[in-house]
PDB file of C-alpha atoms in Angstrom:
ATOM      1  CA  MET A  73      38.594  -5.080  56.617  1.00 43.00           C
ATOM      2  CA  SER A  74      40.726  -2.244  57.922  1.00 55.00           C
ATOM      3  CA  PRO A  75      44.303  -1.854  56.721  1.00 64.00           C
ATOM      4  CA  GLN A  76      47.116  -3.029  58.980  1.00 87.00           C
ATOM      5  CA  TYR A  77      49.497  -0.243  59.924  1.00 91.00           C
ATOM      6  CA  THR A  78      53.001  -0.522  61.333  1.00 94.00           C
ATOM      7  CA  LYS A  79      53.932   0.864  64.727  1.00 96.00           C
ATOM      8  CA  THR A  80      55.847   3.689  62.981  1.00 95.00           C
ATOM      9  CA  VAL A  81      52.798   4.657  60.923  1.00 93.00           C
ATOM     10  CA  MET A  82      50.673   4.739  64.073  1.00 94.00           C
ATOM     11  CA  GLU A  83      53.285   6.869  65.900  1.00 95.00           C
ATOM     12  CA  HIS A  84      53.361   9.437  63.067  1.00 95.00           C
ATOM     13  CA  PHE A  85      49.556   9.383  62.822  1.00 92.00           C
ATOM     14  CA  THR A  86      48.938   9.908  66.534  1.00 95.00           C
ATOM     15  CA  ASN A  87      51.864  12.306  67.094  1.00 96.00           C
ATOM     16  CA  PRO A  88      52.638  13.900  63.717  1.00 96.00           C
ATOM     17  CA  HIS A  89      55.841  15.918  63.349  1.00 97.00           C
ATOM     18  CA  ASN A  90      56.145  19.359  61.745  1.00 97.00           C
ATOM     19  CA  VAL A  91      52.421  20.088  61.506  1.00 97.00           C
ATOM     20  CA  GLY A  92      51.407  23.544  60.410  1.00 97.00           C
ATOM     21  CA  GLU A  93      51.970  26.230  57.898  1.00 97.00           C
ATOM     22  CA  ILE A  94      55.009  28.422  57.285  1.00 97.00           C
ATOM     23  CA  PRO A  95      53.427  31.860  56.720  1.00 95.00           C
ATOM     24  CA  ASP A  96      56.405  33.194  54.738  1.00 97.00           C
ATOM     25  CA  ALA A  97      57.210  29.903  53.010  1.00 98.00           C
ATOM     26  CA  ASP A  98      59.719  29.988  50.170  1.00 98.00           C
ATOM     27  CA  GLY A  99      57.841  27.216  48.345  1.00 97.00           C
ATOM     28  CA  ILE A 100      54.460  25.519  48.648  1.00 98.00           C
ATOM     29  CA  GLY A 101      53.447  22.194  47.185  1.00 96.00           C
ATOM     30  CA  GLU A 102      49.775  21.363  46.852  1.00 95.00           C
ATOM     31  CA  VAL A 103      48.762  17.869  45.816  1.00 93.00           C
ATOM     32  CA  GLY A 104      45.600  15.858  46.046  1.00 88.00           C
ATOM     33  CA  ASN A 105      44.164  12.520  45.196  1.00 73.00           C
ATOM     34  CA  PRO A 106      40.599  12.739  43.912  1.00 70.00           C
ATOM     35  CA  VAL A 107      40.124   8.991  44.396  1.00 70.00           C
ATOM     36  CA  CYS A 108      40.313   9.166  48.173  1.00 69.00           C
ATOM     37  CA  GLY A 109      39.819  12.882  48.762  1.00 78.00           C
ATOM     38  CA  ASP A 110      43.203  13.486  50.411  1.00 82.00           C
ATOM     39  CA  LEU A 111      44.619  16.997  50.036  1.00 90.00           C
ATOM     40  CA  MET A 112      48.126  17.887  51.167  1.00 93.00           C
ATOM     41  CA  TYR A 113      50.152  21.093  51.447  1.00 96.00           C
ATOM     42  CA  ILE A 114      53.905  21.033  52.003  1.00 97.00           C
ATOM     43  CA  TYR A 115      55.622  24.292  53.016  1.00 98.00           C
ATOM     44  CA  ILE A 116      59.377  24.788  52.777  1.00 98.00           C
ATOM     45  CA  LYS A 117      61.865  27.375  53.986  1.00 98.00           C
ATOM     46  CA  VAL A 118      65.194  27.419  52.158  1.00 98.00           C
ATOM     47  CA  LYS A 119      68.562  28.964  52.947  1.00 97.00           C
ATOM     48  CA  ASP A 120      71.611  28.407  50.721  1.00 97.00           C
ATOM     49  CA  ASP A 121      69.719  25.592  48.938  1.00 96.00           C
ATOM     50  CA  ILE A 122      69.166  23.767  52.242  1.00 98.00           C
ATOM     51  CA  LEU A 123      65.643  22.869  53.400  1.00 98.00           C
ATOM     52  CA  THR A 124      65.814  24.581  56.788  1.00 98.00           C
ATOM     53  CA  ASP A 125      62.142  24.061  57.648  1.00 98.00           C
ATOM     54  CA  VAL A 126      59.459  21.785  56.226  1.00 98.00           C
ATOM     55  CA  LYS A 127      55.875  21.671  57.501  1.00 98.00           C
ATOM     56  CA  PHE A 128      52.606  20.219  56.297  1.00 97.00           C
ATOM     57  CA  LYS A 129      48.848  20.458  56.448  1.00 96.00           C
ATOM     58  CA  THR A 130      46.897  17.412  55.364  1.00 92.00           C
ATOM     59  CA  PHE A 131      43.217  16.814  54.991  1.00 90.00           C
ATOM     60  CA  GLY A 132      42.938  13.082  54.702  1.00 86.00           C
ATOM     61  CA  CYS A 133      43.264   9.674  56.255  1.00 87.00           C
ATOM     62  CA  GLY A 134      45.694   8.453  58.915  1.00 88.00           C
ATOM     63  CA  ALA A 135      48.146   7.225  56.278  1.00 89.00           C
ATOM     64  CA  ALA A 136      48.150  10.668  54.630  1.00 90.00           C
ATOM     65  CA  ILE A 137      48.992  12.263  57.987  1.00 93.00           C
ATOM     66  CA  ALA A 138      51.732   9.695  58.690  1.00 94.00           C
ATOM     67  CA  THR A 139      53.324  10.068  55.238  1.00 94.00           C
ATOM     68  CA  SER A 140      53.221  13.871  55.490  1.00 95.00           C
ATOM     69  CA  SER A 141      54.924  13.717  58.872  1.00 96.00           C
ATOM     70  CA  MET A 142      57.557  11.290  57.579  1.00 96.00           C
ATOM     71  CA  VAL A 143      58.406  13.297  54.448  1.00 96.00           C
ATOM     72  CA  THR A 144      59.012  16.417  56.549  1.00 97.00           C
ATOM     73  CA  ASP A 145      61.395  14.456  58.778  1.00 97.00           C
ATOM     74  CA  LEU A 146      63.200  13.040  55.749  1.00 97.00           C
ATOM     75  CA  ALA A 147      63.538  16.426  54.018  1.00 97.00           C
ATOM     76  CA  ARG A 148      64.616  18.731  56.867  1.00 97.00           C
ATOM     77  CA  GLY A 149      68.279  19.683  56.613  1.00 98.00           C
ATOM     78  CA  LYS A 150      68.655  18.206  53.134  1.00 97.00           C
ATOM     79  CA  THR A 151      69.780  20.110  50.042  1.00 96.00           C
ATOM     80  CA  LEU A 152      67.201  20.818  47.349  1.00 96.00           C
ATOM     81  CA  ASP A 153      68.745  18.093  45.180  1.00 94.00           C
ATOM     82  CA  GLU A 154      68.593  15.601  48.045  1.00 95.00           C
ATOM     83  CA  GLY A 155      64.962  16.595  48.688  1.00 96.00           C
ATOM     84  CA  LEU A 156      64.100  15.943  45.070  1.00 95.00           C
ATOM     85  CA  LYS A 157      65.607  12.472  45.397  1.00 94.00           C
ATOM     86  CA  ILE A 158      63.235  11.468  48.211  1.00 94.00           C
ATOM     87  CA  THR A 159      60.980   8.948  46.557  1.00 92.00           C
ATOM     88  CA  ARG A 160      57.545   7.601  47.240  1.00 89.00           C
ATOM     89  CA  LYS A 161      59.224   4.317  48.181  1.00 91.00           C
ATOM     90  CA  ASP A 162      61.532   6.124  50.648  1.00 94.00           C
ATOM     91  CA  VAL A 163      58.506   7.516  52.474  1.00 93.00           C
ATOM     92  CA  ALA A 164      56.756   4.142  52.637  1.00 92.00           C
ATOM     93  CA  ASP A 165      59.958   2.265  53.572  1.00 94.00           C
ATOM     94  CA  ASN A 166      60.749   4.669  56.429  1.00 96.00           C
ATOM     95  CA  LEU A 167      57.261   4.072  57.805  1.00 94.00           C
ATOM     96  CA  GLY A 168      57.915   0.330  57.760  1.00 94.00           C
ATOM     97  CA  GLY A 169      55.541  -0.081  54.821  1.00 92.00           C
ATOM     98  CA  LEU A 170      51.942   0.785  54.076  1.00 89.00           C
ATOM     99  CA  PRO A 171      49.015  -1.421  53.126  1.00 87.00           C
ATOM    100  CA  PRO A 172      48.776  -1.631  49.314  1.00 85.00           C
ATOM    101  CA  GLN A 173      45.512   0.316  49.257  1.00 81.00           C
ATOM    102  CA  LYS A 174      47.247   3.185  51.102  1.00 82.00           C
ATOM    103  CA  MET A 175      50.412   3.429  48.990  1.00 80.00           C
ATOM    104  CA  HIS A 176      48.949   6.390  47.096  1.00 78.00           C
ATOM    105  CA  CYS A 177      49.346   8.395  50.332  1.00 75.00           C
ATOM    106  CA  SER A 178      53.139   8.015  50.202  1.00 75.00           C
ATOM    107  CA  ASN A 179      52.908   9.221  46.611  1.00 82.00           C
ATOM    108  CA  LEU A 180      51.180  12.395  47.759  1.00 88.00           C
ATOM    109  CA  ALA A 181      53.803  13.185  50.383  1.00 92.00           C
ATOM    110  CA  ALA A 182      56.809  12.830  48.065  1.00 92.00           C
ATOM    111  CA  ASP A 183      54.988  14.596  45.229  1.00 92.00           C
ATOM    112  CA  GLY A 184      54.022  17.454  47.551  1.00 94.00           C
ATOM    113  CA  LEU A 185      57.644  17.927  48.618  1.00 96.00           C
ATOM    114  CA  HIS A 186      58.794  17.929  44.995  1.00 95.00           C
ATOM    115  CA  GLU A 187      56.084  20.471  44.088  1.00 95.00           C
ATOM    116  CA  ALA A 188      57.195  22.754  46.930  1.00 97.00           C
ATOM    117  CA  ILE A 189      60.824  22.591  45.751  1.00 96.00           C
ATOM    118  CA  HIS A 190      59.750  23.259  42.151  1.00 96.00           C
ATOM    119  CA  ASP A 191      57.679  26.242  43.341  1.00 96.00           C
ATOM    120  CA  TYR A 192      60.736  27.611  45.160  1.00 97.00           C
ATOM    121  CA  LEU A 193      62.995  27.127  42.112  1.00 96.00           C
ATOM    122  CA  ARG A 194      60.495  28.850  39.786  1.00 95.00           C
ATOM    123  CA  LYS A 195      60.252  31.808  42.198  1.00 96.00           C
ATOM    124  CA  GLN A 196      64.050  32.039  42.061  1.00 94.00           C
ATOM    125  CA  GLY A 197      63.990  32.095  38.252  1.00 93.00           C
ATOM    126  CA  ARG A 198      65.553  28.641  38.139  1.00 90.00           C
ATOM    127  CA  GLU A 199      64.195  25.859  35.979  1.00 85.00           C
ATOM    128  CA  PRO A 200      62.960  22.877  38.004  1.00 81.00           C
ATOM    129  CA  PRO A 201      64.515  19.602  36.896  1.00 81.00           C
ATOM    130  CA  LEU A 202      62.506  17.291  34.677  1.00 70.00           C
ATOM    131  CA  PRO A 203      61.395  13.937  36.044  1.00 61.00           C
ATOM    132  CA  PRO A 204      63.791  11.086  35.243  1.00 59.00           C
ATOM    133  CA  GLY A 205      63.402   9.965  31.628  1.00 57.00           C
ATOM    134  CA  ALA A 206      61.504  13.098  30.560  1.00 56.00           C
ATOM    135  CA  LYS A 207      62.650  15.017  27.488  1.00 56.00           C
ATOM    136  CA  LYS A 208      62.779  18.748  26.921  1.00 54.00           C
ATOM    137  CA  GLU A 209      60.581  20.225  24.161  1.00 54.00           C
ATOM    138  CA  HIS A 210      63.410  20.403  21.620  1.00 54.00           C
ATOM    139  CA  GLU A 211      64.279  16.761  22.332  1.00 55.00           C
ATOM    140  CA  GLU A 212      60.868  15.442  21.252  1.00 51.00           C
ATOM    141  CA  ASP A 213      60.844  12.216  19.323  1.00 49.00           C
ATOM    142  CA  ASP A 214      60.290  12.659  15.618  1.00 49.00           C
ATOM    143  CA  HIS A 215      58.533   9.307  15.193  1.00 47.00           C
ATOM    144  CA  CYS A 216      55.215  11.077  14.686  1.00 49.00           C
ATOM    145  CA  VAL A 217      56.208  13.305  11.775  1.00 49.00           C
ATOM    146  CA  VAL A 218      53.533  13.403   9.097  1.00 50.00           C
ATOM    147  CA  ASP A 219      54.618  12.910   5.481  1.00 55.00           C
ATOM    148  CA  VAL A 220      52.396  15.384   3.621  1.00 54.00           C
ATOM    149  CA  ASP A 221      53.235  13.795   0.242  1.00 61.00           C
ATOM    150  CA  SER A 222      51.826  10.407   1.214  1.00 58.00           C
ATOM    151  CA  PRO A 223      48.047  10.159   1.005  1.00 57.00           C
ATOM    152  CA  ILE A 224      46.188   8.642   3.910  1.00 56.00           C
ATOM    153  CA  HIS A 225      43.790   5.867   2.933  1.00 56.00           C
ATOM    154  CA  ILE A 226      40.524   5.847   4.866  1.00 55.00           C
ATOM    155  CA  GLU A 227      38.168   2.894   4.554  1.00 58.00           C
ATOM    156  CA  ASP A 228      34.906   4.073   3.047  1.00 60.00           C
ATOM    157  CA  THR A 229      32.936   0.975   3.909  1.00 63.00           C
ATOM    158  CA  VAL A 230      31.538   0.337   7.316  1.00 58.00           C
ATOM    159  CA  PRO A 231      31.995  -3.218   8.568  1.00 59.00           C
ATOM    160  CA  LYS A 232      28.698  -4.997   9.201  1.00 60.00           C
ATOM    161  CA  PRO A 233      28.145  -6.332  12.679  1.00 59.00           C
TER     162      PRO A 233
END
């Protein structure tokens, strides 16, 4: 059974926006999904922290092409911070939804945009933001500290089947 696509998905698949490569891109995001074989590149041009141009190249299914096209439309003209706030759900919602088995394609598009922005920030000597809920190295939980004074008891008998 083939997935059911919305009219918006079909429009972006048959007439994708912002296709191509930016030869002198300020940031490039490369993401792939080994499960389905999709590979996506997102190229960004930035001026004064505004995404002035966003293009893509995708090797994948129709949903991957549609989500790539949509994420470029959503990101153009946005600030870097606004671009980082574009979620996987935003991409899928703006396409009018995707079949459940194709939702991973919207993940690729948003992740590719975020990777391109992170690449740009690293090139600028700026630290990319951590994903929501992530902790910096010095903020690691200490729940796994080993007490060297307490011996560890290891069972020396093997349970019989």
